[in-house]
Tab-separated table of C-alpha atoms in Angstrom:
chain	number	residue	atom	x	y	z
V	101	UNK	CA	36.743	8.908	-79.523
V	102	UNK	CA	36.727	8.399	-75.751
V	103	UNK	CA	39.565	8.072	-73.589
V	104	UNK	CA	39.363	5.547	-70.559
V	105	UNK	CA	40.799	6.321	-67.383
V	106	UNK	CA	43.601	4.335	-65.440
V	107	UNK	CA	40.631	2.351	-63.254
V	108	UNK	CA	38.440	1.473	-66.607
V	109	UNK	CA	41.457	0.117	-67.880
V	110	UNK	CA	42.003	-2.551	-64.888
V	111	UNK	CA	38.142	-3.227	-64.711
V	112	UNK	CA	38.205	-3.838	-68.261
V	113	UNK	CA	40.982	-5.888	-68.467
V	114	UNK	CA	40.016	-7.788	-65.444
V	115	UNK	CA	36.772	-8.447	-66.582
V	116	UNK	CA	38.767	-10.015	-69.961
V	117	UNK	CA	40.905	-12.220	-67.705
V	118	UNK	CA	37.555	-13.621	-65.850
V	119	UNK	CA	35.901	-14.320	-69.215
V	120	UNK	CA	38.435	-15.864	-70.571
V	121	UNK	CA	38.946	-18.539	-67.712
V	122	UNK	CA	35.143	-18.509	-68.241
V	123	UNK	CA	35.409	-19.121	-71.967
V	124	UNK	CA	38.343	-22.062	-70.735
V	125	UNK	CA	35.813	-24.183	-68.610
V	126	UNK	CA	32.644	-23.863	-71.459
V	127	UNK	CA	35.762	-25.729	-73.688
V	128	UNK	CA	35.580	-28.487	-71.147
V	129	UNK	CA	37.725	-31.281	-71.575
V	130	UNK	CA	36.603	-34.658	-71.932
V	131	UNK	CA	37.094	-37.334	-69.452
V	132	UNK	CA	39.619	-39.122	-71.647
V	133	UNK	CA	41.644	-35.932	-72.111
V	134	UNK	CA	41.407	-35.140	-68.310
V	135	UNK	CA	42.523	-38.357	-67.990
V	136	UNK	CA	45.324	-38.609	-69.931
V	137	UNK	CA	46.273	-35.376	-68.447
V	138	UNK	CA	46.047	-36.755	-65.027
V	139	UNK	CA	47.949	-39.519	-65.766
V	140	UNK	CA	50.868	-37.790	-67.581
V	141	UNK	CA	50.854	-35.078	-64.155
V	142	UNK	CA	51.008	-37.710	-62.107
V	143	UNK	CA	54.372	-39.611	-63.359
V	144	UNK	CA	55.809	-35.952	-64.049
V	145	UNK	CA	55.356	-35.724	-59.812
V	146	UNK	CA	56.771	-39.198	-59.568
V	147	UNK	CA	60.071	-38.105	-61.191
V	148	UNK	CA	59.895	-35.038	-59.457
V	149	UNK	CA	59.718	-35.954	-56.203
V	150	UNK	CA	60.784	-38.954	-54.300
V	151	UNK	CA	58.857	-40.216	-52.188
V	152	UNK	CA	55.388	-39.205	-53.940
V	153	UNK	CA	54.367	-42.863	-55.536
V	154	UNK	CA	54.671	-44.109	-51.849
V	155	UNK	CA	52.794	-41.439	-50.359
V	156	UNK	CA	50.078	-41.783	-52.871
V	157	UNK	CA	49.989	-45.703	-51.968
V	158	UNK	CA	49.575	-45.207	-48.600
V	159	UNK	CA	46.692	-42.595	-49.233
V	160	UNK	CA	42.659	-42.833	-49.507
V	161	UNK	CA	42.435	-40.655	-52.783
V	162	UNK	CA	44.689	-38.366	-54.818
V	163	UNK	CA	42.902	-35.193	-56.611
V	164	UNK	CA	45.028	-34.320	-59.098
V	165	UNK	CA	44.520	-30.947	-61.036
V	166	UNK	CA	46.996	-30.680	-64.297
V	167	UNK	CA	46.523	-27.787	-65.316
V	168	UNK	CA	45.056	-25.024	-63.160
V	169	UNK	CA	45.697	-21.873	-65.343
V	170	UNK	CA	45.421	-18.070	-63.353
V	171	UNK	CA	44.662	-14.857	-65.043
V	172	UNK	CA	44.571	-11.539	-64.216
V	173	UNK	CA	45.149	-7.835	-64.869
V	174	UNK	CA	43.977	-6.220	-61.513
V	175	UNK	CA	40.965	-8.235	-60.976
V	176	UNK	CA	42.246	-12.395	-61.398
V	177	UNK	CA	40.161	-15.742	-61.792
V	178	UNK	CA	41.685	-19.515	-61.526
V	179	UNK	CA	39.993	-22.879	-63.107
V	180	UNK	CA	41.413	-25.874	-63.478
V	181	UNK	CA	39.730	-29.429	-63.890
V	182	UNK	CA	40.858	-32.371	-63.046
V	183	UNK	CA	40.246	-36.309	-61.234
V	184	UNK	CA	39.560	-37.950	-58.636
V	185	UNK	CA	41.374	-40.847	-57.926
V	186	UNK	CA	40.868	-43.990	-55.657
V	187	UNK	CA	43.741	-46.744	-55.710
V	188	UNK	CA	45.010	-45.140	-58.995
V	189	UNK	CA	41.305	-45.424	-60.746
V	190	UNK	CA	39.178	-42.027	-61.906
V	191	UNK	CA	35.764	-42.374	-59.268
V	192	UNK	CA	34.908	-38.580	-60.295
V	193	UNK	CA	35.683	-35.369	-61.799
V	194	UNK	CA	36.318	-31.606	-60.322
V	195	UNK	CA	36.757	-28.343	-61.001
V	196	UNK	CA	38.454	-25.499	-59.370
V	197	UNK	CA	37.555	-22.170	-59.269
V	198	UNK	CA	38.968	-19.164	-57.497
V	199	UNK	CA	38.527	-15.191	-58.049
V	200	UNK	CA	41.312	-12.707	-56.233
V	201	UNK	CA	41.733	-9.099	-56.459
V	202	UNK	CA	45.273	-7.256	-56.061
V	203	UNK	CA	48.102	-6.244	-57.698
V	204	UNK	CA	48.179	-9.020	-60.477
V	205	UNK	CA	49.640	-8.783	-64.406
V	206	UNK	CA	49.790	-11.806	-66.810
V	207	UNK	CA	49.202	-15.593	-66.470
V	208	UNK	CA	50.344	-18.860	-65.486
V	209	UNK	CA	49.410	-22.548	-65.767
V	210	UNK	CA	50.494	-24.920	-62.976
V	211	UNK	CA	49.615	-28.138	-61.747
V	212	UNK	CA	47.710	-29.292	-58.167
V	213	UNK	CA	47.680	-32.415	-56.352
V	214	UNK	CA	45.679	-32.917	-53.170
V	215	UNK	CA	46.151	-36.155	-51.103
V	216	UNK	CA	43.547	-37.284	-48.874
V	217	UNK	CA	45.424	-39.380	-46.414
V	218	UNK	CA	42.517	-40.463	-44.677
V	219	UNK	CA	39.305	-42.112	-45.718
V	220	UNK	CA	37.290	-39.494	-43.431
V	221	UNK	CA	38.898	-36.867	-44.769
V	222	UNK	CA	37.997	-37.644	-48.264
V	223	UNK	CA	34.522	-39.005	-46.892
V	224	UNK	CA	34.139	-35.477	-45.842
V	225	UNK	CA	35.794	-33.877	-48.612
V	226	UNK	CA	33.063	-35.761	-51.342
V	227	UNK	CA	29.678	-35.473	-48.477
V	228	UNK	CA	29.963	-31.138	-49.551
V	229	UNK	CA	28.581	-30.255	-53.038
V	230	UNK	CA	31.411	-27.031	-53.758
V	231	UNK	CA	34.208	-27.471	-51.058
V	232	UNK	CA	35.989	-24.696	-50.253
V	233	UNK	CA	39.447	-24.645	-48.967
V	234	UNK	CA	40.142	-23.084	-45.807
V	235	UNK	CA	36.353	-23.276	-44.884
V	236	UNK	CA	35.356	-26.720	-45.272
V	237	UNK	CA	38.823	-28.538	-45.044
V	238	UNK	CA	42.080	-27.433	-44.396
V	239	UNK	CA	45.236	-28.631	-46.917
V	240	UNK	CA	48.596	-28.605	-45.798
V	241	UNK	CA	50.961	-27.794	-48.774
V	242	UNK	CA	54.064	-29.861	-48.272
V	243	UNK	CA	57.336	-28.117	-49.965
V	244	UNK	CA	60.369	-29.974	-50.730
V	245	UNK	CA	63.932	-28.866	-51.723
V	246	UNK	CA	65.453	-29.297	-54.860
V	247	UNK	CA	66.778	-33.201	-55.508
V	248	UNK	CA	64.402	-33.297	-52.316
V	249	UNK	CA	61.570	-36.404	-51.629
V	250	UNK	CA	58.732	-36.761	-48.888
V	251	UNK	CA	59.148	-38.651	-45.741
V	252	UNK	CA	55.676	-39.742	-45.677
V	253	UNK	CA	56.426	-41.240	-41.639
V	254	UNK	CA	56.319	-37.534	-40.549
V	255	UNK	CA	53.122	-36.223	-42.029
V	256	UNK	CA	50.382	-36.021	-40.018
V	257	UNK	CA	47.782	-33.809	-41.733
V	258	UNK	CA	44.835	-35.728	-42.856
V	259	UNK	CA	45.362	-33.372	-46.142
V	260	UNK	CA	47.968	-32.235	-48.114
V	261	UNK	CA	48.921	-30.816	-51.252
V	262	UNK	CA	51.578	-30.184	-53.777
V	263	UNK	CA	51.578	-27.086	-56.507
V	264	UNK	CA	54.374	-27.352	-58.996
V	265	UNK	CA	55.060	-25.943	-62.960
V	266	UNK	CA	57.527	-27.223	-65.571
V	267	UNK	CA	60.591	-26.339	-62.933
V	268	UNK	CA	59.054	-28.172	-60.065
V	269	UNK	CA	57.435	-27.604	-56.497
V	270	UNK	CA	56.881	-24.236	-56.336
V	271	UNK	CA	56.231	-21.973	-52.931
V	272	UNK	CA	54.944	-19.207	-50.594
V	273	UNK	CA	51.323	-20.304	-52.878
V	274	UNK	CA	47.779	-20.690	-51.016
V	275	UNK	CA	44.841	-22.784	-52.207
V	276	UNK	CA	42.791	-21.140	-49.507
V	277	UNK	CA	39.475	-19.526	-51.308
V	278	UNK	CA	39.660	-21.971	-53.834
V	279	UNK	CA	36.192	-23.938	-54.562
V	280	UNK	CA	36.362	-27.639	-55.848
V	281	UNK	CA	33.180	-28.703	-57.384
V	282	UNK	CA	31.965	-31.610	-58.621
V	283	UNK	CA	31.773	-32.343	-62.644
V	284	UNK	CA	30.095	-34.303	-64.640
V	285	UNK	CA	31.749	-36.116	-67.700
C-alpha cells in the first residue's frame, strides 16, 4: 500500500471538490425549479433588506443566483445557476462559474443578486457570450447593516450586487473572476 504525501493529498482532494461542482451543473436544474428558486430568493431579499423591491423597480434587469455553492480543499471551484429577469419576468438563464486556489477547507452555499441599473449596462452585459466580472463589467457589491435597507437615491454604479446566506448580507466577498454564461433551458 502506498502512502500519499501532504501535496497529493490537496491535489486530490481539490480535484474532488472541482468534480463535484462539475457533477452539480451535469444535474442541471430545470427552468421551473430555477424558477421557483429565483422567486423564493428573491422575497427572502425583500424581507431582508429594505429598500430592495424598490431598487429592483427602478432597475433594467435583476440576475438573481440562489444558490451559488463553493468547494474546496486547497484547490476550490464555484457554480451556481440562476435567471435573468426583466420587469420581474425570466428572459434567460445563467450560470456561474469560478475556480480559486489558496488556503480553502469545506463548503458553502449562498445566494447572488446582480442589478443592472441601466439598460446599457445590461445591453452590454447580454451582447458578451461568457462575461466575466472584473474584465468585462465591473459590480459594485452594496453592504448593508443589520435591520439596515438601501437608499437607492445614492447609488450610482450602473451595477451592483448583493451576496447573502441564511443570516443575511454577508461581506469582505468578491465576484471578481467569476464567469456568467449563458444557459439554455
Amino acid at each position: 500500500m502506498r502512502t500519499i504525501n501532504r501535496r497529493e493529498a490537496m491535489l486530490l482532494g481539490g480535484g474532488s471538490a472541482v468534480a463535484s461542482l462539475a457533477v452539480a451543473g451535469a444535474n442541471a436544474n430545470s427552468r421551473y425549479d430555477i424558477d421557483a428558486d429565483v422567486h423564493s430568493t428573491l422575497e427572502h431579499f425583500y424581507w431582508r433588506v429594505g429598500g430592495a423591491q424598490e431598487l429592483l423597480a427602478k432597475s433594467a434587469a435583476a440576475l438573481v443566483f440562489p444558490f451559488v455553492v463553493k468547494a474546496g480543499i486547497g484547490f476550490g471551484g464555484e457554480y451556481g445557476e440562476g435567471a435573468l429577469l426583466i420587469r420581474g419576468r425570466t428572459v434567460d438563464y445563467y450560470n456561474t462559474v469560478s475556480a480559486s486556489f489558496g488556503f480553502q477547507l469545506g463548503a458553502q452555499a449562498r445566494s447572488v443578486i446582480i442589478v443592472f441599473m441601466t439598460p446599457e449596462a445590461l445591453a452590454d452585459f447580454r451582447r458578451v457570450y461568457g462575461w466575466k466580472v472584473g474584465i468585462d463589467g465591473s459590480i459594485a457589491l452594496i453592504t448593508v447593516g443589520i435591520g439596515g435597507s438601501i437608499d437607492t437615491s445614492k447609488i450610482v454604479s450602473p451595477i451592483v450586487g448583493f451576496i447573502f446566506d441564511n443570516k443575511g448580507l454577508m461581506y469582505n466577498l468578491t465576484l471578481e473572476g467569476s464567469k456568467i454564461t449563458r444557459i439554455y433551458r
